[in-house]
């Protein structure tokens, strides 16, 4: 797949080390996800965290909402280790994080990063005490912190203060603008307080999450101009299915193209019983289709038209995409650079040969009324013509052969 390193100039941010995963600075944009299991259920949470990590989530966040969940965290870490999974775990704290961390030191030590929401870390006189306790714990165990502000749980005292200040202006801003300002101010003030307590800029990641696309673009555009902290991107609730995918892509695509964002999450609402790893795959595809990272070979396929009344090319495209994704864990271990490979499965003679020539390896299937032959192009040149009932298997064999011949074997 072609890469476009000059297409996006990344915003300069401070690098943060999260248990060996670099976030910010010159590091690649990191994909993360979050479990939706009851954290107190050690085995269920460990299994889902492992599934997310194997799908490509480079950080996995888990809810730590009560004592039972906090006590489960070190056991989840142990269970992951037994599975051979070393993904960094992030603890998501709200309301009583200070208490859970201080009363469960094994949890505080087992986590690789803490997420603090300044909107509910404490109220009135308790806010600074409880925030400071969490930062002190992070300092004690050497953990980085994400200060994550959310539109739905914003510090209302701060909002009221900014609204009152705005009302006194000769030309007051609209309420939505003031609320967006409150998000940014909350994040920056909290980061400044963490710095005063001794936490370095290289241990802080900020986020200001909302659910509206245009608001997210506006908030992060402002935040990026006012600090050099590493930034985590994502709509706080993207939605279900195509709506969630489109909203996340629209919002983050604009920001990433502007160079804003060091780690991302696509917060999809899964279908009942659906696969949580879908959000990881979508996040990877956003980054890969923008040329910002490469994770797995992508398959280009035509949408179909009256020339392609057969569904065979659609079935083959899906089969090949599933095949290369299933093979990637092994290929990644053995062949350097294979994730950049681009394949094409096309349905007729109009664009089929041309698109196939642009891919590393592509096949042009016969459309309605065309000769029952499927030419295969490798690096722009016609290599072979496939026929018969074994086209799918034959094409997979050609892909395997291409990988073996093209991508250097990694040293043991």
CSV table of C-alpha atoms in Angstrom, one decimal:
chain,number,residue,atom,x,y,z
A,1,UNK,CA,0.0,0.0,0.0
A,2,UNK,CA,1.3,3.5,-0.8
A,3,UNK,CA,2.2,5.6,2.2
A,4,UNK,CA,2.1,9.4,2.2
A,5,UNK,CA,4.5,10.5,4.9
A,6,UNK,CA,4.4,14.1,3.6
A,7,UNK,CA,0.7,14.3,3.5
A,8,UNK,CA,0.3,15.0,7.2
A,9,UNK,CA,2.6,17.0,9.4
A,10,UNK,CA,2.1,15.8,12.9
A,11,UNK,CA,1.7,18.3,15.7
A,12,UNK,CA,4.7,18.2,18.0
A,13,UNK,CA,3.8,16.7,21.4
A,14,UNK,CA,5.6,15.4,24.4
A,15,UNK,CA,6.3,11.7,24.3
A,16,UNK,CA,4.8,9.5,27.0
A,17,UNK,CA,5.9,6.0,27.8
A,18,UNK,CA,3.1,3.7,28.8
A,19,UNK,CA,4.7,0.4,29.8
A,20,UNK,CA,6.9,0.4,26.6
A,21,UNK,CA,4.2,1.8,24.3
A,22,UNK,CA,5.2,5.3,23.1
A,23,UNK,CA,2.4,7.8,22.9
A,24,UNK,CA,3.2,11.2,21.3
A,25,UNK,CA,6.4,12.7,20.1
A,26,UNK,CA,7.6,10.9,17.0
A,27,UNK,CA,5.8,7.7,17.8
A,28,UNK,CA,3.1,6.2,15.5
A,29,UNK,CA,-0.5,7.0,16.5
A,30,UNK,CA,-1.6,4.4,19.0
A,31,UNK,CA,-4.8,2.4,18.8
A,32,UNK,CA,-6.6,1.6,22.0
A,33,UNK,CA,-9.9,0.1,23.2
A,34,UNK,CA,-11.9,-0.7,26.3
A,35,UNK,CA,-13.4,-3.8,27.8
A,36,UNK,CA,-17.2,-3.9,28.5
A,37,UNK,CA,-17.1,-6.8,30.9
A,38,UNK,CA,-17.6,-6.6,34.7
A,39,UNK,CA,-13.9,-6.1,35.8
A,40,UNK,CA,-14.6,-8.2,38.9
A,41,UNK,CA,-15.0,-11.1,36.6
A,42,UNK,CA,-11.4,-11.9,36.1
A,43,UNK,CA,-11.6,-14.5,33.4
A,44,UNK,CA,-14.1,-12.7,31.2
A,45,UNK,CA,-12.2,-9.5,31.4
A,46,UNK,CA,-8.9,-11.1,30.7
A,47,UNK,CA,-10.3,-13.0,27.7
A,48,UNK,CA,-11.8,-9.8,26.2
A,49,UNK,CA,-8.6,-7.8,26.9
A,50,UNK,CA,-6.6,-10.6,25.2
A,51,UNK,CA,-9.0,-10.5,22.2
A,52,UNK,CA,-8.7,-6.8,21.9
A,53,UNK,CA,-4.9,-6.9,22.1
A,54,UNK,CA,-4.7,-9.7,19.5
A,55,UNK,CA,-7.0,-7.7,17.2
A,56,UNK,CA,-4.5,-4.8,17.5
A,57,UNK,CA,-5.4,-2.7,20.5
A,58,UNK,CA,-2.1,-1.4,21.8
A,59,UNK,CA,-3.6,-0.2,25.1
A,60,UNK,CA,-6.6,-1.7,26.8
A,61,UNK,CA,-8.7,0.2,29.3
A,62,UNK,CA,-10.7,-1.5,32.0
A,63,UNK,CA,-13.3,0.0,34.4
A,64,UNK,CA,-12.2,0.2,38.1
A,65,UNK,CA,-15.4,1.3,39.7
A,66,UNK,CA,-15.5,-0.6,43.1
A,67,UNK,CA,-13.4,-2.5,45.5
A,68,UNK,CA,-14.1,-5.9,43.9
A,69,UNK,CA,-12.9,-4.6,40.5
A,70,UNK,CA,-9.8,-3.1,42.0
A,71,UNK,CA,-9.0,-6.4,43.7
A,72,UNK,CA,-9.4,-8.2,40.4
A,73,UNK,CA,-6.9,-6.1,38.5
A,74,UNK,CA,-3.7,-7.9,39.5
A,75,UNK,CA,-5.4,-11.2,38.8
A,76,UNK,CA,-6.4,-10.0,35.3
A,77,UNK,CA,-2.8,-9.0,34.8
A,78,UNK,CA,-1.7,-12.5,35.8
A,79,UNK,CA,-4.3,-14.2,33.6
A,80,UNK,CA,-3.1,-12.2,30.6
A,81,UNK,CA,0.5,-13.2,31.3
A,82,UNK,CA,-0.5,-16.8,31.3
A,83,UNK,CA,-2.0,-16.2,27.9
A,84,UNK,CA,1.2,-14.6,26.6
A,85,UNK,CA,-0.5,-11.2,26.3
A,86,UNK,CA,1.5,-8.2,27.5
A,87,UNK,CA,-0.8,-5.3,26.5
A,88,UNK,CA,-0.6,-2.3,28.9
A,89,UNK,CA,-3.7,-2.0,31.1
A,90,UNK,CA,-5.3,1.4,31.8
A,91,UNK,CA,-7.5,1.8,34.9
A,92,UNK,CA,-10.6,4.0,34.3
A,93,UNK,CA,-11.6,5.8,37.5
A,94,UNK,CA,-14.6,7.9,38.4
A,95,UNK,CA,-15.8,9.3,41.7
A,96,UNK,CA,-13.8,7.1,44.1
A,97,UNK,CA,-10.5,6.5,42.3
A,98,UNK,CA,-8.5,8.0,45.1
A,99,UNK,CA,-10.0,5.5,47.6
A,100,UNK,CA,-9.6,2.5,45.3
A,101,UNK,CA,-6.0,3.2,44.5
A,102,UNK,CA,-4.9,3.9,48.1
A,103,UNK,CA,-6.8,0.9,49.5
A,104,UNK,CA,-5.6,-1.5,46.8
A,105,UNK,CA,-1.9,-1.0,46.3
A,106,UNK,CA,-1.7,-4.2,44.2
A,107,UNK,CA,-4.2,-2.6,41.7
A,108,UNK,CA,-2.3,0.6,41.7
A,109,UNK,CA,0.9,-1.2,40.9
A,110,UNK,CA,-0.6,-3.7,38.3
A,111,UNK,CA,-2.1,-0.9,36.1
A,112,UNK,CA,0.1,0.7,33.5
A,113,UNK,CA,-1.8,4.0,33.4
A,114,UNK,CA,-4.6,5.8,35.3
A,115,UNK,CA,-7.4,7.7,33.6
A,116,UNK,CA,-8.7,10.5,35.8
A,117,UNK,CA,-11.9,12.4,35.0
A,118,UNK,CA,-11.6,15.9,36.6
A,119,UNK,CA,-15.3,16.4,36.3
A,120,UNK,CA,-16.1,13.8,39.0
A,121,UNK,CA,-12.8,13.2,40.8
A,122,UNK,CA,-14.3,15.2,43.7
A,123,UNK,CA,-16.6,18.1,44.4
A,124,UNK,CA,-16.0,21.4,46.1
A,125,UNK,CA,-13.4,21.2,48.9
A,126,UNK,CA,-12.7,17.5,48.3
A,127,UNK,CA,-11.7,18.0,44.6
A,128,UNK,CA,-8.1,19.0,45.1
A,129,UNK,CA,-7.5,16.5,47.9
A,130,UNK,CA,-8.8,13.6,45.9
A,131,UNK,CA,-7.2,14.6,42.7
A,132,UNK,CA,-3.9,15.1,44.5
A,133,UNK,CA,-4.2,11.6,46.1
A,134,UNK,CA,-4.5,10.0,42.6
A,135,UNK,CA,-1.5,12.0,41.3
A,136,UNK,CA,0.6,11.1,44.3
A,137,UNK,CA,-0.3,7.5,43.7
A,138,UNK,CA,0.8,7.8,40.1
A,139,UNK,CA,4.1,9.3,41.2
A,140,UNK,CA,4.6,6.6,43.8
A,141,UNK,CA,4.3,3.8,41.3
A,142,UNK,CA,5.7,5.6,38.3
A,143,UNK,CA,2.5,5.6,36.3
A,144,UNK,CA,1.4,8.0,33.5
A,145,UNK,CA,-2.0,9.6,33.7
A,146,UNK,CA,-4.7,10.5,31.2
A,147,UNK,CA,-6.7,13.5,32.3
A,148,UNK,CA,-9.9,12.8,30.4
A,149,UNK,CA,-12.6,15.5,30.4
A,150,UNK,CA,-16.0,14.5,29.1
A,151,UNK,CA,-18.8,16.7,27.9
A,152,UNK,CA,-21.4,14.6,29.9
A,153,UNK,CA,-19.5,14.9,33.2
A,154,UNK,CA,-18.0,18.3,33.0
A,155,UNK,CA,-17.2,20.2,36.3
A,156,UNK,CA,-20.3,22.2,36.7
A,157,UNK,CA,-18.7,24.8,39.0
A,158,UNK,CA,-16.3,25.6,36.3
A,159,UNK,CA,-19.0,25.9,33.7
A,160,UNK,CA,-21.1,28.2,35.9
A,161,UNK,CA,-18.0,30.4,36.6
A,162,UNK,CA,-17.2,30.7,32.9
A,163,UNK,CA,-20.9,31.4,32.1
A,164,UNK,CA,-21.0,34.2,34.6
A,165,UNK,CA,-17.8,35.6,33.3
A,166,UNK,CA,-19.1,35.4,29.7
A,167,UNK,CA,-22.4,37.2,30.7
A,168,UNK,CA,-20.4,40.2,31.7
A,169,UNK,CA,-18.7,40.6,28.3
A,170,UNK,CA,-19.9,43.3,25.9
A,171,UNK,CA,-20.3,40.6,23.3
A,172,UNK,CA,-21.0,37.3,25.1
A,173,UNK,CA,-20.2,34.0,23.4
A,174,UNK,CA,-22.9,31.4,22.7
A,175,UNK,CA,-23.4,28.8,25.4
A,176,UNK,CA,-21.9,26.0,23.3
A,177,UNK,CA,-18.7,28.0,22.9
A,178,UNK,CA,-18.5,28.6,26.6
A,179,UNK,CA,-19.0,24.9,27.3
A,180,UNK,CA,-16.3,24.0,24.8
A,181,UNK,CA,-14.0,26.4,26.5
A,182,UNK,CA,-14.8,24.8,29.9
A,183,UNK,CA,-13.7,21.4,28.5
A,184,UNK,CA,-10.3,22.8,27.4
A,185,UNK,CA,-9.8,24.8,30.6
A,186,UNK,CA,-10.7,21.8,32.8
A,187,UNK,CA,-8.1,19.7,31.0
A,188,UNK,CA,-5.3,22.4,31.1
A,189,UNK,CA,-5.9,23.4,34.7
A,190,UNK,CA,-5.9,19.8,35.8
A,191,UNK,CA,-2.7,19.1,33.9
A,192,UNK,CA,-1.1,22.2,35.5
A,193,UNK,CA,-2.1,21.0,39.0
A,194,UNK,CA,-0.6,17.6,38.2
A,195,UNK,CA,2.6,19.4,37.2
A,196,UNK,CA,2.6,21.3,40.5
A,197,UNK,CA,2.3,18.0,42.3
A,198,UNK,CA,5.4,16.7,40.5
A,199,UNK,CA,4.0,14.8,37.5
A,200,UNK,CA,6.1,15.6,34.5
A,201,UNK,CA,4.6,16.6,31.1
A,202,UNK,CA,6.1,13.3,29.8
A,203,UNK,CA,3.6,11.4,32.1
A,204,UNK,CA,0.5,13.3,31.1
A,205,UNK,CA,-2.0,12.6,28.2
A,206,UNK,CA,-5.1,14.8,27.7
A,207,UNK,CA,-8.5,14.2,26.2
A,208,UNK,CA,-11.6,16.3,25.8
A,209,UNK,CA,-14.3,14.1,24.6
A,210,UNK,CA,-17.8,15.0,23.2
A,211,UNK,CA,-20.3,13.2,21.1
A,212,UNK,CA,-20.8,15.7,18.3
A,213,UNK,CA,-18.4,15.7,15.3
A,214,UNK,CA,-18.1,19.5,14.8
A,215,UNK,CA,-17.7,20.1,18.6
A,216,UNK,CA,-14.9,17.5,18.7
A,217,UNK,CA,-13.1,19.1,15.9
A,218,UNK,CA,-13.4,22.6,17.5
A,219,UNK,CA,-12.4,21.5,21.0
A,220,UNK,CA,-9.3,19.6,19.9
A,221,UNK,CA,-8.3,22.3,17.4
A,222,UNK,CA,-8.3,24.7,20.3
A,223,UNK,CA,-6.6,22.3,22.8
A,224,UNK,CA,-3.8,21.5,20.3
A,225,UNK,CA,-3.0,25.1,19.9
A,226,UNK,CA,-2.8,25.7,23.7
A,227,UNK,CA,-0.6,22.9,24.8
A,228,UNK,CA,2.0,20.3,23.8
A,229,UNK,CA,0.7,17.4,25.8
A,230,UNK,CA,0.0,14.1,24.0
A,231,UNK,CA,-3.6,14.0,23.0
A,232,UNK,CA,-6.1,11.1,23.0
A,233,UNK,CA,-8.8,11.4,20.3
A,234,UNK,CA,-12.3,9.9,20.2
A,235,UNK,CA,-16.0,10.7,20.4
A,236,UNK,CA,-17.2,9.8,23.8
A,237,UNK,CA,-20.2,7.9,22.4
A,238,UNK,CA,-19.9,7.4,18.7
A,239,UNK,CA,-23.0,5.2,18.3
A,240,UNK,CA,-23.9,1.9,16.8
A,241,UNK,CA,-23.0,0.4,13.4
A,242,UNK,CA,-22.5,2.6,10.4
A,243,UNK,CA,-23.5,5.8,12.4
A,244,UNK,CA,-20.7,5.2,14.9
A,245,UNK,CA,-18.1,4.4,12.2
A,246,UNK,CA,-19.0,7.3,10.0
A,247,UNK,CA,-19.1,9.8,12.9
A,248,UNK,CA,-15.7,8.6,14.2
A,249,UNK,CA,-14.1,8.7,10.8
A,250,UNK,CA,-15.5,12.1,10.0
A,251,UNK,CA,-14.3,13.7,13.3
A,252,UNK,CA,-11.0,12.0,13.7
A,253,UNK,CA,-10.1,12.1,10.0
A,254,UNK,CA,-10.2,15.9,10.0
A,255,UNK,CA,-8.1,16.1,13.2
A,256,UNK,CA,-5.6,13.5,12.1
A,257,UNK,CA,-5.2,15.2,8.7
A,258,UNK,CA,-4.3,18.4,10.7
A,259,UNK,CA,-1.7,16.5,12.6
A,260,UNK,CA,-3.7,16.4,15.9
A,261,UNK,CA,-3.9,13.2,17.8
A,262,UNK,CA,-1.4,10.7,19.4
A,263,UNK,CA,-3.7,7.9,20.3
A,264,UNK,CA,-7.3,7.1,19.2
A,265,UNK,CA,-10.3,5.0,20.2
A,266,UNK,CA,-13.4,4.4,18.1
A,267,UNK,CA,-16.1,4.1,20.8
A,268,UNK,CA,-18.7,1.9,19.0
A,269,UNK,CA,-21.8,0.6,20.7
A,270,UNK,CA,-21.7,-3.2,19.8
A,271,UNK,CA,-24.7,-5.1,18.7
A,272,UNK,CA,-26.1,-7.4,21.4
A,273,UNK,CA,-23.5,-10.2,21.6
A,274,UNK,CA,-21.4,-8.4,19.0
A,275,UNK,CA,-17.7,-8.5,18.7
A,276,UNK,CA,-15.9,-5.8,20.7
A,277,UNK,CA,-12.9,-6.0,18.5
A,278,UNK,CA,-14.8,-4.3,15.6
A,279,UNK,CA,-13.8,-0.9,17.1
A,280,UNK,CA,-10.1,-1.8,17.0
A,281,UNK,CA,-10.4,-2.8,13.3
A,282,UNK,CA,-12.2,0.4,12.4
A,283,UNK,CA,-9.5,2.5,14.2
A,284,UNK,CA,-6.8,0.6,12.3
A,285,UNK,CA,-8.6,1.2,9.0
A,286,UNK,CA,-8.9,4.9,9.7
A,287,UNK,CA,-5.2,5.2,10.2
A,288,UNK,CA,-4.3,2.9,7.4
A,289,UNK,CA,-6.5,4.3,4.7
A,290,UNK,CA,-5.1,7.8,5.6
A,291,UNK,CA,-1.6,6.5,5.1
A,292,UNK,CA,-0.6,7.1,8.7
A,293,UNK,CA,0.1,3.5,9.7
A,294,UNK,CA,-0.1,0.0,8.2
A,295,UNK,CA,-1.6,-2.9,10.2
A,296,UNK,CA,-2.7,-5.5,7.7
A,297,UNK,CA,-3.0,-5.9,3.9
A,298,UNK,CA,-6.2,-4.2,2.7
A,299,UNK,CA,-8.3,-5.4,-0.2
A,300,UNK,CA,-9.6,-3.0,-2.8
A,301,UNK,CA,-12.9,-4.2,-4.3
A,302,UNK,CA,-15.3,-2.6,-6.7
A,303,UNK,CA,-18.9,-1.9,-5.5
A,304,UNK,CA,-20.6,-3.9,-8.2
A,305,UNK,CA,-23.0,-2.8,-11.0
A,306,UNK,CA,-25.0,-4.3,-13.8
A,307,UNK,CA,-21.8,-5.7,-15.3
A,308,UNK,CA,-21.3,-7.8,-12.1
A,309,UNK,CA,-24.6,-9.6,-11.5
A,310,UNK,CA,-22.7,-12.5,-10.0
A,311,UNK,CA,-21.9,-12.2,-6.3
A,312,UNK,CA,-18.7,-14.3,-6.8
A,313,UNK,CA,-16.4,-11.3,-6.7
A,314,UNK,CA,-18.0,-10.0,-3.5
A,315,UNK,CA,-17.6,-13.4,-1.9
A,316,UNK,CA,-14.0,-13.6,-3.0
A,317,UNK,CA,-13.2,-10.1,-1.8
A,318,UNK,CA,-14.6,-11.0,1.7
A,319,UNK,CA,-12.8,-14.4,1.7
A,320,UNK,CA,-9.5,-12.8,0.8
A,321,UNK,CA,-9.9,-10.0,3.4
A,322,UNK,CA,-10.7,-12.6,6.1
A,323,UNK,CA,-7.8,-14.7,4.9
A,324,UNK,CA,-5.1,-12.1,5.1
A,325,UNK,CA,-6.4,-10.9,8.5
A,326,UNK,CA,-6.2,-14.4,9.8
A,327,UNK,CA,-2.7,-14.9,8.3
A,328,UNK,CA,-1.3,-11.6,9.6
A,329,UNK,CA,-0.3,-12.8,13.1
A,330,UNK,CA,1.9,-15.4,11.5
A,331,UNK,CA,3.1,-13.2,8.6
A,332,UNK,CA,3.9,-10.4,11.0
A,333,UNK,CA,6.3,-12.7,12.9
A,334,UNK,CA,8.0,-14.0,9.8
A,335,UNK,CA,7.9,-11.3,7.1
A,336,UNK,CA,8.9,-7.7,7.5
A,337,UNK,CA,6.7,-5.1,5.9
A,338,UNK,CA,3.9,-7.5,4.9
A,339,UNK,CA,1.3,-5.2,6.5
A,340,UNK,CA,1.8,-2.7,3.6
A,341,UNK,CA,0.7,-5.2,0.9
A,342,UNK,CA,-2.3,-4.1,-1.1
A,343,UNK,CA,-4.6,-6.5,-2.9
A,344,UNK,CA,-7.4,-6.0,-5.4
A,345,UNK,CA,-10.4,-8.1,-6.2
A,346,UNK,CA,-12.4,-6.6,-9.1
A,347,UNK,CA,-15.6,-7.7,-10.7
A,348,UNK,CA,-15.3,-6.9,-14.5
A,349,UNK,CA,-13.2,-5.7,-17.3
A,350,UNK,CA,-13.9,-1.9,-17.0
A,351,UNK,CA,-11.7,-1.1,-14.0
A,352,UNK,CA,-10.6,-4.6,-13.1
A,353,UNK,CA,-7.3,-4.8,-14.9
A,354,UNK,CA,-6.3,-1.2,-14.1
A,355,UNK,CA,-7.1,-1.4,-10.4
A,356,UNK,CA,-5.3,-4.8,-10.3
A,357,UNK,CA,-2.2,-3.3,-11.8
A,358,UNK,CA,-2.1,-0.6,-9.1
A,359,UNK,CA,-2.2,-3.3,-6.4
A,360,UNK,CA,0.7,-5.5,-5.4
A,361,UNK,CA,-1.4,-8.4,-6.4
A,362,UNK,CA,-4.8,-8.2,-7.9
A,363,UNK,CA,-7.4,-10.3,-9.7
A,364,UNK,CA,-10.0,-9.2,-12.3
A,365,UNK,CA,-12.9,-11.5,-12.3
A,366,UNK,CA,-15.2,-11.9,-15.3
A,367,UNK,CA,-18.3,-9.8,-15.4
A,368,UNK,CA,-21.7,-10.6,-17.0
A,369,UNK,CA,-21.1,-11.9,-20.6
A,370,UNK,CA,-17.3,-11.8,-20.3
A,371,UNK,CA,-15.0,-14.7,-21.0
A,372,UNK,CA,-14.9,-17.0,-17.9
A,373,UNK,CA,-11.2,-16.1,-17.1
A,374,UNK,CA,-9.6,-14.2,-14.3
A,375,UNK,CA,-6.3,-12.5,-15.0
A,376,UNK,CA,-4.0,-12.0,-12.0
A,377,UNK,CA,-1.6,-9.0,-12.0
A,378,UNK,CA,1.5,-8.9,-9.8
A,379,UNK,CA,3.3,-5.6,-9.3
A,380,UNK,CA,1.6,-4.2,-12.4
A,381,UNK,CA,2.3,-7.1,-14.7
A,382,UNK,CA,-0.1,-9.8,-15.8
A,383,UNK,CA,1.2,-13.0,-14.2
A,384,UNK,CA,-1.4,-15.7,-14.8
A,385,UNK,CA,-5.0,-16.3,-15.8
A,386,UNK,CA,-7.1,-18.4,-13.4
A,387,UNK,CA,-10.1,-20.5,-14.5
A,388,UNK,CA,-12.4,-23.1,-13.0
A,389,UNK,CA,-13.9,-23.8,-9.6
A,390,UNK,CA,-10.7,-23.3,-7.6
A,391,UNK,CA,-10.0,-19.6,-8.3
A,392,UNK,CA,-10.3,-18.6,-4.6
A,393,UNK,CA,-7.8,-21.2,-3.4
A,394,UNK,CA,-5.5,-20.6,-6.4
A,395,UNK,CA,-5.5,-16.9,-5.7
A,396,UNK,CA,-4.7,-17.5,-2.0
A,397,UNK,CA,-1.8,-19.6,-3.0
A,398,UNK,CA,-0.5,-16.8,-5.2
A,399,UNK,CA,-0.8,-14.4,-2.3
A,400,UNK,CA,1.2,-16.8,-0.1
A,401,UNK,CA,3.8,-17.1,-2.8
A,402,UNK,CA,4.0,-13.3,-3.2
A,403,UNK,CA,4.5,-12.8,0.6
A,404,UNK,CA,7.3,-15.5,0.7
A,405,UNK,CA,9.1,-14.0,-2.3
A,406,UNK,CA,8.6,-10.2,-1.6
A,407,UNK,CA,8.9,-9.5,2.1
A,408,UNK,CA,12.2,-10.3,3.9
A,409,UNK,CA,12.1,-13.0,6.5
A,410,UNK,CA,12.6,-11.7,10.0
A,411,UNK,CA,15.6,-13.0,11.9
A,412,UNK,CA,14.8,-15.5,14.7
